[in-house]
């Protein structure tokens, strides 16, 4: 995590161009949320902007992805979004995007598909959303309930450090490699 975000409440999504299509799932609740909360904004970070949202560089922002700016951009988010369809492919995804958000101490709103559901059940790190109303309500709750937001932020970072960090897995992998060599 870097410094606290500015006064804007930024709902953010980061992903590859091939995953932009999942944003269609949340288009309606995001636009409803932005219409209701004038100090909220959406930031999309990807290699291409896609055509789901009309960017205005004020409330709906596109930022080109790069390895050098990835952490800085996630830290501008207030919450991280990971919408997915329910199918065999998405059930096999590893929740990398969700873990990236959480590593920066950002609560998440995700489709509870595959590994996303497993991570949500491991700790109180965010909200599951299955339909437009749940997506809207989750964004609204996280923006309006500061104590809940702070709790989820802390839990998100803590879970990543304890279960998914390099510090956790480097010794395990090192020992496995040593065992293979011996």
Short mmCIF file of C-alpha atoms in Angstrom, two decimals:
data_model
loop_
_atom_site.label_atom_id
_atom_site.label_comp_id
_atom_site.label_asym_id
_atom_site.label_seq_id
_atom_site.Cartn_x
_atom_site.Cartn_y
_atom_site.Cartn_z
CA UNK A 1 0.00 0.00 0.00
CA UNK A 2 1.06 3.55 -0.74
CA UNK A 3 -0.41 6.79 0.54
CA UNK A 4 -4.15 7.21 1.00
CA UNK A 5 -6.14 8.05 -2.13
CA UNK A 6 -7.36 11.58 -2.76
CA UNK A 7 -10.85 12.84 -1.90
CA UNK A 8 -12.42 11.02 -4.83
CA UNK A 9 -13.95 7.63 -4.17
CA UNK A 10 -12.46 5.61 -7.01
CA UNK A 11 -13.87 2.28 -8.05
CA UNK A 12 -11.19 0.61 -10.08
CA UNK A 13 -10.65 -2.27 -12.46
CA UNK A 14 -7.35 -3.50 -13.86
CA UNK A 15 -7.02 -6.22 -16.45
CA UNK A 16 -6.07 -7.34 -19.89
CA UNK A 17 -7.87 -6.27 -23.04
CA UNK A 18 -9.41 -9.73 -23.37
CA UNK A 19 -11.12 -9.32 -19.98
CA UNK A 20 -12.65 -5.90 -20.71
CA UNK A 21 -15.84 -7.68 -21.78
CA UNK A 22 -16.58 -8.55 -18.13
CA UNK A 23 -17.09 -4.85 -17.45
CA UNK A 24 -20.39 -5.13 -19.32
CA UNK A 25 -21.66 -7.02 -16.24
CA UNK A 26 -21.20 -3.96 -14.05
CA UNK A 27 -21.86 -1.14 -16.51
CA UNK A 28 -25.40 -0.42 -15.28
CA UNK A 29 -24.62 -0.40 -11.53
CA UNK A 30 -21.42 1.62 -12.05
CA UNK A 31 -23.24 4.31 -14.05
CA UNK A 32 -26.04 4.38 -11.45
CA UNK A 33 -23.44 4.74 -8.69
CA UNK A 34 -21.60 7.54 -10.50
CA UNK A 35 -24.93 9.28 -11.14
CA UNK A 36 -25.80 9.22 -7.44
CA UNK A 37 -22.37 10.09 -6.01
CA UNK A 38 -20.80 13.08 -7.72
CA UNK A 39 -17.40 12.69 -5.96
CA UNK A 40 -17.08 9.08 -7.14
CA UNK A 41 -15.23 8.02 -10.26
CA UNK A 42 -14.34 4.89 -12.22
CA UNK A 43 -10.79 4.10 -13.30
CA UNK A 44 -10.10 1.40 -15.89
CA UNK A 45 -6.47 0.28 -16.28
CA UNK A 46 -5.68 -1.88 -19.30
CA UNK A 47 -3.69 -2.02 -22.51
CA UNK A 48 -6.72 -0.69 -24.41
CA UNK A 49 -9.73 1.36 -23.26
CA UNK A 50 -12.41 -0.78 -24.85
CA UNK A 51 -15.80 0.61 -25.79
CA UNK A 52 -18.00 -0.24 -22.79
CA UNK A 53 -17.63 3.14 -21.08
CA UNK A 54 -17.35 6.65 -22.51
CA UNK A 55 -14.23 8.14 -20.95
CA UNK A 56 -14.21 11.76 -19.90
CA UNK A 57 -10.90 11.84 -17.95
CA UNK A 58 -12.77 13.22 -14.95
CA UNK A 59 -15.38 10.72 -13.72
CA UNK A 60 -14.67 7.77 -16.03
CA UNK A 61 -10.94 7.49 -16.54
CA UNK A 62 -8.78 5.23 -18.67
CA UNK A 63 -5.15 4.69 -17.69
CA UNK A 64 -2.81 2.64 -19.86
CA UNK A 65 -1.32 -0.30 -17.99
CA UNK A 66 2.41 -0.68 -17.49
CA UNK A 67 4.42 -2.74 -15.04
CA UNK A 68 6.07 0.45 -13.82
CA UNK A 69 2.80 2.20 -12.89
CA UNK A 70 0.65 -0.78 -11.87
CA UNK A 71 1.11 -0.41 -8.10
CA UNK A 72 0.70 3.37 -8.22
CA UNK A 73 -2.54 3.05 -10.18
CA UNK A 74 -4.06 0.39 -7.91
CA UNK A 75 -3.25 2.63 -4.97
CA UNK A 76 -5.44 5.33 -6.54
CA UNK A 77 -8.40 2.95 -6.23
CA UNK A 78 -10.65 3.04 -3.20
CA UNK A 79 -12.01 -0.42 -4.04
CA UNK A 80 -11.09 -3.02 -6.64
CA UNK A 81 -13.64 -4.67 -8.91
CA UNK A 82 -13.54 -8.14 -10.44
CA UNK A 83 -16.72 -8.99 -12.34
CA UNK A 84 -16.84 -12.42 -13.98
CA UNK A 85 -19.33 -14.60 -15.78
CA UNK A 86 -19.98 -18.04 -14.30
CA UNK A 87 -18.46 -20.64 -16.65
CA UNK A 88 -15.70 -23.27 -16.75
CA UNK A 89 -13.05 -20.77 -17.84
CA UNK A 90 -13.76 -18.21 -15.12
CA UNK A 91 -14.05 -20.89 -12.42
CA UNK A 92 -10.43 -21.73 -13.28
CA UNK A 93 -9.11 -18.18 -12.89
CA UNK A 94 -6.66 -17.66 -10.02
CA UNK A 95 -8.06 -14.36 -8.64
CA UNK A 96 -4.77 -12.61 -9.38
CA UNK A 97 -6.50 -9.25 -9.92
CA UNK A 98 -8.37 -9.61 -6.63
CA UNK A 99 -5.12 -10.42 -4.80
CA UNK A 100 -3.38 -7.42 -6.40
CA UNK A 101 -6.07 -5.08 -5.09
CA UNK A 102 -5.95 -6.68 -1.65
CA UNK A 103 -2.15 -6.48 -1.51
CA UNK A 104 -2.54 -2.70 -1.72
CA UNK A 105 -5.06 -2.78 1.13
CA UNK A 106 -8.10 -2.25 -1.08
CA UNK A 107 -11.42 -3.91 -0.28
CA UNK A 108 -12.86 -5.80 -3.22
CA UNK A 109 -16.19 -6.36 -4.87
CA UNK A 110 -16.10 -9.52 -6.93
CA UNK A 111 -18.23 -12.08 -8.66
CA UNK A 112 -18.07 -15.07 -6.28
CA UNK A 113 -16.77 -17.41 -8.98
CA UNK A 114 -14.10 -20.06 -8.45
CA UNK A 115 -11.13 -18.89 -6.40
CA UNK A 116 -12.83 -15.52 -5.75
CA UNK A 117 -15.42 -17.28 -3.58
CA UNK A 118 -12.68 -19.19 -1.76
CA UNK A 119 -10.78 -16.00 -0.92
CA UNK A 120 -13.96 -14.23 0.21
CA UNK A 121 -14.71 -17.11 2.57
CA UNK A 122 -11.18 -17.05 4.02
CA UNK A 123 -11.49 -13.55 5.51
CA UNK A 124 -13.67 -10.46 5.57
CA UNK A 125 -11.98 -8.71 2.62
CA UNK A 126 -14.85 -7.44 0.51
CA UNK A 127 -18.23 -8.12 -1.00
CA UNK A 128 -19.63 -10.73 -3.34
CA UNK A 129 -21.97 -9.47 -6.05
CA UNK A 130 -24.11 -11.63 -8.32
CA UNK A 131 -26.35 -9.08 -10.01
CA UNK A 132 -26.63 -5.37 -10.78
CA UNK A 133 -28.40 -4.52 -7.50
CA UNK A 134 -25.74 -6.32 -5.42
CA UNK A 135 -22.94 -4.54 -7.29
CA UNK A 136 -24.56 -1.16 -6.68
CA UNK A 137 -25.32 -1.88 -3.02
CA UNK A 138 -21.76 -3.12 -2.40
CA UNK A 139 -20.22 0.03 -3.89
CA UNK A 140 -22.61 2.19 -1.89
CA UNK A 141 -21.94 0.35 1.40
CA UNK A 142 -18.18 0.57 1.03
CA UNK A 143 -18.35 4.27 0.26
CA UNK A 144 -20.80 5.20 3.02
CA UNK A 145 -19.65 2.92 5.86
CA UNK A 146 -16.13 4.11 6.70
CA UNK A 147 -15.58 1.73 9.66
CA UNK A 148 -16.54 -1.24 7.48
CA UNK A 149 -14.32 0.06 4.68
CA UNK A 150 -11.34 0.39 7.05
CA UNK A 151 -11.94 -3.09 8.48
CA UNK A 152 -12.10 -4.70 5.02
CA UNK A 153 -8.98 -2.79 3.92
CA UNK A 154 -7.00 -4.07 6.88
CA UNK A 155 -8.27 -7.63 6.48
CA UNK A 156 -7.52 -7.62 2.73
CA UNK A 157 -3.89 -6.65 3.23
CA UNK A 158 -3.48 -9.04 6.17
CA UNK A 159 -4.84 -12.04 4.25
CA UNK A 160 -2.51 -11.43 1.31
CA UNK A 161 0.53 -11.11 3.58
CA UNK A 162 -0.37 -14.23 5.59
CA UNK A 163 -1.46 -16.55 2.78
CA UNK A 164 -0.24 -15.31 -0.62
CA UNK A 165 2.91 -13.21 -0.20
CA UNK A 166 6.46 -13.90 -1.32
CA UNK A 167 7.45 -13.93 2.34
CA UNK A 168 5.02 -16.81 2.90
CA UNK A 169 5.88 -18.87 -0.17
CA UNK A 170 9.60 -18.26 -0.84
CA UNK A 171 10.76 -20.58 1.99
CA UNK A 172 8.25 -23.25 0.94
CA UNK A 173 9.40 -23.18 -2.69
CA UNK A 174 13.06 -23.06 -1.67
CA UNK A 175 12.63 -26.15 0.50
CA UNK A 176 10.80 -27.97 -2.28
CA UNK A 177 13.59 -27.19 -4.75
CA UNK A 178 16.23 -28.30 -2.25
CA UNK A 179 14.33 -31.56 -1.70
CA UNK A 180 14.26 -32.17 -5.48
CA UNK A 181 18.00 -31.59 -5.80
CA UNK A 182 18.95 -33.83 -2.89
#
